[in-house]
Backbone as ProteinMPNN parsed JSONL, in Angstrom:
{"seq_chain_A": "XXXXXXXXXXXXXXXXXXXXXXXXXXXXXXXXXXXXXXXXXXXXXXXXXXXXXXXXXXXXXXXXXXXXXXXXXXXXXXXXXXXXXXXXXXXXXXXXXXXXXXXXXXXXXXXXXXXXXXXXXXXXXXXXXXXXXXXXXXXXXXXXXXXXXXXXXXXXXXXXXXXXXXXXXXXX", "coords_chain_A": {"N_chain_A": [[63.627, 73.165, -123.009], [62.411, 71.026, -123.89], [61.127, 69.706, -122.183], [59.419, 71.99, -121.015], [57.761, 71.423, -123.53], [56.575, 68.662, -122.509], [55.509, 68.779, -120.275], [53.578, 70.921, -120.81], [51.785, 69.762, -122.52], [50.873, 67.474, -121.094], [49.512, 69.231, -119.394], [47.359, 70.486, -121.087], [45.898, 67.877, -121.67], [45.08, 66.96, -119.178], [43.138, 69.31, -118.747], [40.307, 71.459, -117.381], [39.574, 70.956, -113.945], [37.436, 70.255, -111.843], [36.146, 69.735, -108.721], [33.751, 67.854, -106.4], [32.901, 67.747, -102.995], [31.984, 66.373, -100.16], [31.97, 66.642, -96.828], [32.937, 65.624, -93.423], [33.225, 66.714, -90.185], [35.397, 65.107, -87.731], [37.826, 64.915, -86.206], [38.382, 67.16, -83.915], [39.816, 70.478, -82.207], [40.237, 71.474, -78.906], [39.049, 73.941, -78.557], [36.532, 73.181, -79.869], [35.531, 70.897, -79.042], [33.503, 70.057, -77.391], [31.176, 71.071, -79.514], [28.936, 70.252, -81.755], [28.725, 68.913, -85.158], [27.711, 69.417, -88.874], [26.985, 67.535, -92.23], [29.412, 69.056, -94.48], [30.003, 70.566, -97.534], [31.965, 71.323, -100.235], [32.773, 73.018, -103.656], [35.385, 73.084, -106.212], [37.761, 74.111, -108.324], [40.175, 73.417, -110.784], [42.445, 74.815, -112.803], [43.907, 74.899, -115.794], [46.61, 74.911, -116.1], [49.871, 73.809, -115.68], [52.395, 73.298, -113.636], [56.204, 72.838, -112.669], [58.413, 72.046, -110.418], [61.321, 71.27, -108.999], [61.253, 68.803, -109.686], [58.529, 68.406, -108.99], [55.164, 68.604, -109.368], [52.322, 70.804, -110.131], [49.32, 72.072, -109.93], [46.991, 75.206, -110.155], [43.959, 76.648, -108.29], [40.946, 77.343, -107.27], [38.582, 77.399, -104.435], [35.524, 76.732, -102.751], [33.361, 76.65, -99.831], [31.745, 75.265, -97.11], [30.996, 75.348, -93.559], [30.049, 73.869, -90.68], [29.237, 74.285, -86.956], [27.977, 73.609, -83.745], [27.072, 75.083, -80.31], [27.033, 72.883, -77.944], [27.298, 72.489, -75.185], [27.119, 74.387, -72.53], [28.966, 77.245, -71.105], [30.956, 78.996, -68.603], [33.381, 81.878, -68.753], [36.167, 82.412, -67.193], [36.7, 85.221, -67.183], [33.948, 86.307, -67.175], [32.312, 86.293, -69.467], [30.083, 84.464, -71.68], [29.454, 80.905, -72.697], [27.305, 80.367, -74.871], [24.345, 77.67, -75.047], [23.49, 76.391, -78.475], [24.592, 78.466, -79.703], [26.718, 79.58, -82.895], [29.37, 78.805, -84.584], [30.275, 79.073, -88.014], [29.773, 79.32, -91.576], [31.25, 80.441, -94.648], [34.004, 79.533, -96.791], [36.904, 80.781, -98.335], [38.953, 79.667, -100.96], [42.472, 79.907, -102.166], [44.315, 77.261, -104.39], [47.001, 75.29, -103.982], [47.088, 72.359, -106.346], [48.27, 69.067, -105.998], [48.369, 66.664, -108.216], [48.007, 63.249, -108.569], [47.674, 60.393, -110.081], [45.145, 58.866, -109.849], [44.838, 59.994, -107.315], [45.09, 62.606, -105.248], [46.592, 65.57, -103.829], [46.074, 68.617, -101.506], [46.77, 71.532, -101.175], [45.922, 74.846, -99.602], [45.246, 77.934, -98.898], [43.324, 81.245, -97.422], [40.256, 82.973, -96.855], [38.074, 81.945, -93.443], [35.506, 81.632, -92.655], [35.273, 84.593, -91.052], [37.883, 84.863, -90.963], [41.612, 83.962, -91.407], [42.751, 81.268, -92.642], [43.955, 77.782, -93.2], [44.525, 75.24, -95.462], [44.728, 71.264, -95.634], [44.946, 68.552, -97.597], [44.246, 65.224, -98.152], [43.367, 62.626, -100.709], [42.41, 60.066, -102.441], [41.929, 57.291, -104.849], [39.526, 56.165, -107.456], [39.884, 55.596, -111.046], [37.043, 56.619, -113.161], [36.808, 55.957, -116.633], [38.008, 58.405, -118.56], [37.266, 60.879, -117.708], [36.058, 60.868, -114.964], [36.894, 60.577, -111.745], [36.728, 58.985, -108.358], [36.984, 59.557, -105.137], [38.396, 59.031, -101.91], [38.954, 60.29, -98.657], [41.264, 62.513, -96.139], [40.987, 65.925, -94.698], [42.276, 68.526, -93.503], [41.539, 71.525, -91.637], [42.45, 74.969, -90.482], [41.805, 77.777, -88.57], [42.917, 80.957, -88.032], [42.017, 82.755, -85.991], [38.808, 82.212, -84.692], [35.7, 83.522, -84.292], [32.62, 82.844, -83.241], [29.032, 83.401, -84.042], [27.467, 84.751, -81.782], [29.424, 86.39, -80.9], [31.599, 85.127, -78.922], [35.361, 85.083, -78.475], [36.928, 82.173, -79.92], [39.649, 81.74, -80.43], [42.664, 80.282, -81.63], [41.544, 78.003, -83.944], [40.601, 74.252, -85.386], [40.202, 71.597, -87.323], [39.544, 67.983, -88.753], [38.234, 66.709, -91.398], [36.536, 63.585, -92.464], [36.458, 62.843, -95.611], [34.413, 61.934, -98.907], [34.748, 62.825, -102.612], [33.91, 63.931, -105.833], [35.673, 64.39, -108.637], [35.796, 65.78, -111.55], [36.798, 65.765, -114.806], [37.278, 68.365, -117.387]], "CA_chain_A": [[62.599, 73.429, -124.003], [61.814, 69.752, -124.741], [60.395, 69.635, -120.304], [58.212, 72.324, -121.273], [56.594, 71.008, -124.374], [55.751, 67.759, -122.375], [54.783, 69.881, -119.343], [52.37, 71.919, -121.466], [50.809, 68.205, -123.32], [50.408, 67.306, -119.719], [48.368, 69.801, -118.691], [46.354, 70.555, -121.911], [45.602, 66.481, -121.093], [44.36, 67.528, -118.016], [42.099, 70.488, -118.603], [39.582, 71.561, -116.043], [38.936, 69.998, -112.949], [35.931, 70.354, -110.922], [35.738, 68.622, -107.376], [32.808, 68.518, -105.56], [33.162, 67.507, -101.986], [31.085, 66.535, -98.786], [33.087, 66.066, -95.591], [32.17, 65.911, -91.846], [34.733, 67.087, -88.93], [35.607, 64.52, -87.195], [38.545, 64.971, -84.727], [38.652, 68.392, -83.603], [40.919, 71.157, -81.648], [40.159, 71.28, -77.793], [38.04, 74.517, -78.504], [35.694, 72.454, -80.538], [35.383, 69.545, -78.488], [31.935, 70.429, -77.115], [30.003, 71.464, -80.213], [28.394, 69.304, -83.086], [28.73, 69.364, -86.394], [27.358, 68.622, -89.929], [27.929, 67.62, -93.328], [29.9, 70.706, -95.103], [29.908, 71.14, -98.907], [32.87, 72.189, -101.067], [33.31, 73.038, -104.815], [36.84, 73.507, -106.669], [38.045, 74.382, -109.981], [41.175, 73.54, -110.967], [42.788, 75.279, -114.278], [44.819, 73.699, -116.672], [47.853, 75.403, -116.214], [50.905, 72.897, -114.673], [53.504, 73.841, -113.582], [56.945, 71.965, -111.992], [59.655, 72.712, -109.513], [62.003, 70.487, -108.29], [60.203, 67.442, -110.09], [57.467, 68.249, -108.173], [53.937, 68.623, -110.838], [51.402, 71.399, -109.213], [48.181, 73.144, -110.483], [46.547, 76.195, -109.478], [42.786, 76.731, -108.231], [40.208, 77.363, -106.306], [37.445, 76.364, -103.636], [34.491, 77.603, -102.187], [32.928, 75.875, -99.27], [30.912, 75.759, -96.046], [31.48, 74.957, -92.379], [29.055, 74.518, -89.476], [29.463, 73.746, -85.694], [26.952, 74.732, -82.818], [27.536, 74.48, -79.169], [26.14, 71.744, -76.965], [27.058, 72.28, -73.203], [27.062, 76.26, -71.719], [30.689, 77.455, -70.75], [31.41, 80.275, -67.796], [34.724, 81.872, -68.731], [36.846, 83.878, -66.318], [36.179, 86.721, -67.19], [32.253, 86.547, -66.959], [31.831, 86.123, -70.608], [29.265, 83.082, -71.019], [29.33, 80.597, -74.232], [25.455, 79.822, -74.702], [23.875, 76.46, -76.261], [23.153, 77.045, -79.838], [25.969, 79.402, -80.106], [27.063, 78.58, -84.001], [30.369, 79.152, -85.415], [29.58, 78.552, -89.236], [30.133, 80.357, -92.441], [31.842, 80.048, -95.673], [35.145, 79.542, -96.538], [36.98, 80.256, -99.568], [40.43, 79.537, -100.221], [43.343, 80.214, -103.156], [44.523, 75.846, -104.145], [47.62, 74.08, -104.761], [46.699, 70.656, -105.85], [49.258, 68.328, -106.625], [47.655, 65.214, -108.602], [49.161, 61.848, -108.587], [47.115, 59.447, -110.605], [44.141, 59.068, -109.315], [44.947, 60.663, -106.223], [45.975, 63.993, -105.29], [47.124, 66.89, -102.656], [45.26, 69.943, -101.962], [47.205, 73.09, -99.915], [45.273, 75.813, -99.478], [44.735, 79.354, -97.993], [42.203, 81.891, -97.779], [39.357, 82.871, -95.593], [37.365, 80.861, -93.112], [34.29, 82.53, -91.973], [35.88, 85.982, -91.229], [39.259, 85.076, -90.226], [42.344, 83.775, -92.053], [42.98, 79.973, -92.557], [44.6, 77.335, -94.129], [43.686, 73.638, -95.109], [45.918, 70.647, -96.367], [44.105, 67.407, -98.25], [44.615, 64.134, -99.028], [42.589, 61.91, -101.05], [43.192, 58.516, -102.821], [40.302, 56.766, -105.43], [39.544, 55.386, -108.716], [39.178, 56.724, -111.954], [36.341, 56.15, -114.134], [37.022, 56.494, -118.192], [38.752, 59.877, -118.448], [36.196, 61.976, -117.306], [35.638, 61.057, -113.832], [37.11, 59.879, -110.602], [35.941, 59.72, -107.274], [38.523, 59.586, -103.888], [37.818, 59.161, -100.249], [40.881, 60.749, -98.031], [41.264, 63.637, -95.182], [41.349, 67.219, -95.115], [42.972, 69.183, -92.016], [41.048, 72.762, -91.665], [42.83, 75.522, -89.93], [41.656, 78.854, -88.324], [43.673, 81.643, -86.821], [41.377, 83.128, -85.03], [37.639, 81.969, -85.293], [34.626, 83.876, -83.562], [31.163, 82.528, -83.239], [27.788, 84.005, -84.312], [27.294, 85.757, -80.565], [30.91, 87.295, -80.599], [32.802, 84.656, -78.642], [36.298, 84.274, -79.533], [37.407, 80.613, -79.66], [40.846, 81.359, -80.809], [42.985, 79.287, -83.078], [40.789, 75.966, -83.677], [40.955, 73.363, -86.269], [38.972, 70.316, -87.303], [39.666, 67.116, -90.219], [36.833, 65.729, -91.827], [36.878, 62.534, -93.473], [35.847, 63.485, -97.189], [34.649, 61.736, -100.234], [35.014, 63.648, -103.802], [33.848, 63.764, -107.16], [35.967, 64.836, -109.536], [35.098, 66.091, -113.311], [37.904, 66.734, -115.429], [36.912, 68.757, -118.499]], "C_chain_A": [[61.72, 72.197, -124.211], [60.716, 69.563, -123.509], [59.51, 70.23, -120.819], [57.475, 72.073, -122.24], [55.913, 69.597, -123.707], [55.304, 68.455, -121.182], [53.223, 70.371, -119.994], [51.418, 71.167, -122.575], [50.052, 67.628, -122.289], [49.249, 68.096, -119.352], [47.063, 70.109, -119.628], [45.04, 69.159, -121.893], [44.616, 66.693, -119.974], [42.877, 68.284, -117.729], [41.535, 70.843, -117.822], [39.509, 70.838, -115.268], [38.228, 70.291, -111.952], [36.125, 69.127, -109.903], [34.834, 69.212, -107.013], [32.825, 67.594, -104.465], [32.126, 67.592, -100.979], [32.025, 66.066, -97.998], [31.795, 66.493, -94.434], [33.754, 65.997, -91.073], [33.96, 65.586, -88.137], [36.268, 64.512, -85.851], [38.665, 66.751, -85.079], [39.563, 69.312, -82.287], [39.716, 71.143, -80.237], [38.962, 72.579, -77.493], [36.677, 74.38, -79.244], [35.141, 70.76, -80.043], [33.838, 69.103, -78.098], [30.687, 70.78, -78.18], [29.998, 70.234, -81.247], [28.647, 70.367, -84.344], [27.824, 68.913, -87.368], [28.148, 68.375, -91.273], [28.028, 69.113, -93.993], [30.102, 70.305, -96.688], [31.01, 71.799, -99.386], [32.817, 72.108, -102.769], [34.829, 73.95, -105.077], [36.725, 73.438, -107.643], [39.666, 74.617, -110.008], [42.134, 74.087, -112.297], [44.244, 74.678, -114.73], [46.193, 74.379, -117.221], [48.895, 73.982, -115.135], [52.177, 73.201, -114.382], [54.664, 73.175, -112.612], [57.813, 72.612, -111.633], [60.311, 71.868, -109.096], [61.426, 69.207, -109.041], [58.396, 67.315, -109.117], [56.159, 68.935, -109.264], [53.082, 69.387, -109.942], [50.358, 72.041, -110.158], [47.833, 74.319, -109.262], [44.906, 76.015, -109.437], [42.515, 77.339, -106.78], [39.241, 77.423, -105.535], [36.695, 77.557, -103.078], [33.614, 76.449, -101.258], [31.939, 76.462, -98.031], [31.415, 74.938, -95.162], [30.38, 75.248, -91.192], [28.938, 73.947, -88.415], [28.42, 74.423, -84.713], [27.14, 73.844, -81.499], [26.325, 73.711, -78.832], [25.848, 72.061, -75.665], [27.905, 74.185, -73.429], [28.776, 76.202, -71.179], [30.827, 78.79, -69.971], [32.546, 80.444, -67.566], [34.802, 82.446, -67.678], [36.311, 85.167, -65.834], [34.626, 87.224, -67.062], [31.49, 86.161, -68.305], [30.774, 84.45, -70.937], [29.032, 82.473, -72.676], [27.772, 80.146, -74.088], [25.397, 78.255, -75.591], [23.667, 77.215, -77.394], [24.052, 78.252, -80.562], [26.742, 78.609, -81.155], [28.568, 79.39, -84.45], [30.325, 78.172, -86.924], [29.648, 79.893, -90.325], [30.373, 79.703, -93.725], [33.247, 80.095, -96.155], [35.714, 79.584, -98.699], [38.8, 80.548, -99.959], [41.256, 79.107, -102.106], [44.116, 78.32, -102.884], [45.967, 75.743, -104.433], [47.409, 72.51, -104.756], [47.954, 70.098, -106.936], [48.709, 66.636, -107.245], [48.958, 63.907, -108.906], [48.38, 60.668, -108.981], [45.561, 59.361, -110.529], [43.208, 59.863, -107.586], [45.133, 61.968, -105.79], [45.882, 64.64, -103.574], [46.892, 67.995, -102.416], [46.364, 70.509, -100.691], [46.444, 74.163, -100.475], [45.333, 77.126, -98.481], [44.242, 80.185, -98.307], [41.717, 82.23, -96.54], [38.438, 81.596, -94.897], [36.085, 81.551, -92.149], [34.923, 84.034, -92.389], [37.22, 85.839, -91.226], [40.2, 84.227, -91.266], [42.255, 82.041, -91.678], [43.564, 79.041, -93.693], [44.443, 75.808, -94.28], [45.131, 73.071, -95.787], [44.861, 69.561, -96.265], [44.681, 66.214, -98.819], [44.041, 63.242, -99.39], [43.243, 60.99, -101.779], [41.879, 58.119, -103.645], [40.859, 56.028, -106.562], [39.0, 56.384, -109.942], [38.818, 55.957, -113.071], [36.165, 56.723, -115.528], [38.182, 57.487, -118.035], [38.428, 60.696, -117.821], [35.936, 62.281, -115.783], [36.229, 60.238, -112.998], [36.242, 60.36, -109.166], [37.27, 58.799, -105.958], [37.757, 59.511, -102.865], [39.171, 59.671, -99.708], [39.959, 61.746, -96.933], [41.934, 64.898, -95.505], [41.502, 68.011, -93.812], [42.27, 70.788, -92.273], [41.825, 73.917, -90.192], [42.735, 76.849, -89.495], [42.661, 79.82, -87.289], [43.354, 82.256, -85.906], [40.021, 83.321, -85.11], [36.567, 82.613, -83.7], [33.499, 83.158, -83.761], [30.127, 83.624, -83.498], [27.46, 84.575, -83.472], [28.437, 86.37, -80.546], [32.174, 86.854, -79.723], [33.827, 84.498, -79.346], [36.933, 82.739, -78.985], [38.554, 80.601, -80.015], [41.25, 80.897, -82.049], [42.151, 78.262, -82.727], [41.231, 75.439, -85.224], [40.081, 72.243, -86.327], [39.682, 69.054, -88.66], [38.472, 66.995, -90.001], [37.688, 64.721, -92.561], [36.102, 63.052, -94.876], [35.595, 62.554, -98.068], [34.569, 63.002, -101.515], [34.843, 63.124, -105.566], [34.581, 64.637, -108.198], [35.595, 64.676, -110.656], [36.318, 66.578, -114.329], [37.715, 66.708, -116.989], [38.139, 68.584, -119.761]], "O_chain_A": [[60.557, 72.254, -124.61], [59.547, 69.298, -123.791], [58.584, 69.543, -121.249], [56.313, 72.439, -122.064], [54.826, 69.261, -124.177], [54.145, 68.769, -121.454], [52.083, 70.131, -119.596], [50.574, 71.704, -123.293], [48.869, 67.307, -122.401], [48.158, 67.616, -119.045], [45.923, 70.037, -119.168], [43.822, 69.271, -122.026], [43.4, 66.541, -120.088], [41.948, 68.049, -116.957], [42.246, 70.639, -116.838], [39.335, 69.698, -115.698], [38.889, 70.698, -110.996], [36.227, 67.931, -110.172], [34.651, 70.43, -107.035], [32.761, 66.429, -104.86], [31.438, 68.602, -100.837], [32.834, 65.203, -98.339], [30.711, 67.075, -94.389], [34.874, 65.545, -91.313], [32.81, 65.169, -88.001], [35.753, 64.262, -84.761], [38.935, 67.345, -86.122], [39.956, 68.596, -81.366], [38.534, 70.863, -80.435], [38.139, 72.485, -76.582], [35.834, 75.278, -79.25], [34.559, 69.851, -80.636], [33.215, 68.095, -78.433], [29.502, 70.783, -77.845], [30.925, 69.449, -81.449], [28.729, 71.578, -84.545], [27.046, 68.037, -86.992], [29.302, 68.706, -91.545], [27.18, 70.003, -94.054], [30.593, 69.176, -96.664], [31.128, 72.958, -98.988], [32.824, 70.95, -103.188], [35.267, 74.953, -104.513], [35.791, 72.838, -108.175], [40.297, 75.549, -109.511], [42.599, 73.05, -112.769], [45.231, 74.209, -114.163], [46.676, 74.378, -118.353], [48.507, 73.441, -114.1], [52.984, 73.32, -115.304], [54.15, 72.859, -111.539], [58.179, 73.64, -112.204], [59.501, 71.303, -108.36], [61.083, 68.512, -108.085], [57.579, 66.441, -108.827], [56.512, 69.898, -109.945], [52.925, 68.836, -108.853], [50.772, 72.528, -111.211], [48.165, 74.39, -108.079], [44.398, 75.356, -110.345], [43.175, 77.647, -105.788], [38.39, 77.646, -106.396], [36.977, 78.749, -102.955], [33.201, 75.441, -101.83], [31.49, 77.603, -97.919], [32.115, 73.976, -95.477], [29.945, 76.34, -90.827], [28.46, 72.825, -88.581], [28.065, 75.594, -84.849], [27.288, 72.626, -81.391], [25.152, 73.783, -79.2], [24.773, 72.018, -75.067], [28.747, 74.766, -74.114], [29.498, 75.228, -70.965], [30.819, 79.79, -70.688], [33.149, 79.812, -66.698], [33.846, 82.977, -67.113], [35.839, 85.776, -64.875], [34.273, 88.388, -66.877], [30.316, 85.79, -68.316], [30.976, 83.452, -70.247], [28.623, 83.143, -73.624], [27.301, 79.599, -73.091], [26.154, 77.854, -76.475], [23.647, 78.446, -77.408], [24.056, 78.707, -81.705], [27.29, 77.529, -80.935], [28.603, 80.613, -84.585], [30.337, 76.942, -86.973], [29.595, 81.087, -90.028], [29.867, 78.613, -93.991], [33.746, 81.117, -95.683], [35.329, 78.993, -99.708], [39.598, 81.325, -99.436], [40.796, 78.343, -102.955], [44.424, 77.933, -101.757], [46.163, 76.323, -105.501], [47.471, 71.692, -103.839], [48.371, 70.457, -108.038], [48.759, 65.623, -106.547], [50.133, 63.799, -109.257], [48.396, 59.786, -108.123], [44.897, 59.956, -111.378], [42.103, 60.086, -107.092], [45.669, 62.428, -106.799], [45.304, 64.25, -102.56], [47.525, 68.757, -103.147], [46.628, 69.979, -99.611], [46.34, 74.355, -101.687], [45.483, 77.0, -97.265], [44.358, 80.414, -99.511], [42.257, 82.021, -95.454], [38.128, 80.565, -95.494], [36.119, 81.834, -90.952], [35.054, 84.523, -93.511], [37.83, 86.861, -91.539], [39.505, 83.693, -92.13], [41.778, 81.62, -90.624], [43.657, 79.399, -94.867], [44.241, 75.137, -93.268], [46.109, 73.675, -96.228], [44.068, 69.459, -95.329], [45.453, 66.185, -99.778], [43.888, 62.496, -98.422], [44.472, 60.977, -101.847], [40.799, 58.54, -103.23], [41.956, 55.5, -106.745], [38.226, 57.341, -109.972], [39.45, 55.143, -113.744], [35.526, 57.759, -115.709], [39.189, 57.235, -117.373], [39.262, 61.4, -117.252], [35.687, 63.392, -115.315], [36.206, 59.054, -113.333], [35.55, 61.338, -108.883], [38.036, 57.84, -106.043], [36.578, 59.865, -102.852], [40.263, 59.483, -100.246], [38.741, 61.848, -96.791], [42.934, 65.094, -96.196], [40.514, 67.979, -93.079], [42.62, 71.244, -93.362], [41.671, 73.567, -89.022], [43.668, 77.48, -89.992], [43.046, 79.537, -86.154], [44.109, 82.453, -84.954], [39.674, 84.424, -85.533], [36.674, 82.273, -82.522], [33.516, 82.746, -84.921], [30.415, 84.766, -83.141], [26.796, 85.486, -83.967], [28.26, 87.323, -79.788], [33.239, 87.457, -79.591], [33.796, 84.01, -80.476], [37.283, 82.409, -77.852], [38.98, 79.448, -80.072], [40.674, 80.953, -83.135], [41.999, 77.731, -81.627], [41.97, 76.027, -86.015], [39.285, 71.985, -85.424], [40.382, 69.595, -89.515], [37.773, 67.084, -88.991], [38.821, 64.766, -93.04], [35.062, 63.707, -94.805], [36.658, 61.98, -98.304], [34.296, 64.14, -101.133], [35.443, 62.279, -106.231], [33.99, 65.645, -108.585], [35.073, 63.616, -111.002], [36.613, 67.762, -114.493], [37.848, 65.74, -117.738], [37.893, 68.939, -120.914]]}, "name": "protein", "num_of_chains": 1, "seq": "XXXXXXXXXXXXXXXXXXXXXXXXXXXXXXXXXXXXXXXXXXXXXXXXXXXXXXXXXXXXXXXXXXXXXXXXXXXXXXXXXXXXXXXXXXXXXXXXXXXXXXXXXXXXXXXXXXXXXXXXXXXXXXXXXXXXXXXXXXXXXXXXXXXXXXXXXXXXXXXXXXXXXXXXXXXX"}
């Protein structure tokens, strides 16, 4: 009884939290090797519920973002099928959070959609926090598709990408 009244001081403490996020892919999966990218855009909302398991401190939320890659060099599969330049795999992604905060730092798991197809991310950032109100983190975020098509109808399979990320957090 006594856990959950500081549990539930904790998180009232807490209240909202708003990230807003720019990343770029960086290292990418072997079916992404060939295309460019840019910067991608995320917002999150984290709600001020907390909740613990094992000693382990987690919130719930969740994100809404963007993702955009476009080929470079032409590709003649096997089968006849032909990847073109300018061929974009790109979309929006939006994805159910656990973030686990740790000071000024925290832990995002995630899953959801990623364009059309199912996916799942994992985050880790690190920063400083200014007053109460606001921190800001730099870290990496691992992006994971299970099976991602492109804008002409190639499929590229499972792929994957990190970006390096900074992040502004807002916590209401």
């Amino acid at each position: 009884s006594e856990d959950n009244e500081v549990l539930s001081d904790e998180a009232e403490n807490l209240g909202y939290t708003i990230d807003l996020q720019g990343g770029s892919p960086r290292f990418v999966n072997e079916n992404l090797i060939k295309w460019g990218s840019t910067v991608d855009l995320r917002g999150s909302v984290e709600f001020p519920v907390l909740m613990q398991v094992l000693g382990m401190k987690f919130r719930f939320g969740a994100e809404i973002g963007t993702f955009n890659f476009e080929n470079a060099i032409p590709k003649q599969e096997a089968d006849g099928s032909l990847l073109k330049i300018g061929d974009t795999y790109s979309g929006i992604t939006a994805m159910g959070i656990l973030a686990f905060p740790a000071g000024p730092g925290k832990i995002k798991l995630g899953t959801g959609i990623v364009g059309s197809s199912p996916g799942f991310i994992m985050e880790a950032t690190y920063g400083i926090r200014i007053g109460g109100v606001l921190d800001i983190r730099g870290g990496f975020r691992s992006t994971e598709v299970i099976s991602a098509e492109t804008k002409d109808g190639y499929e590229l399979g499972h792929t994957g990408w990190v970006d390096g990320i900074i992040v502004l957090g807002i916590n209401l």
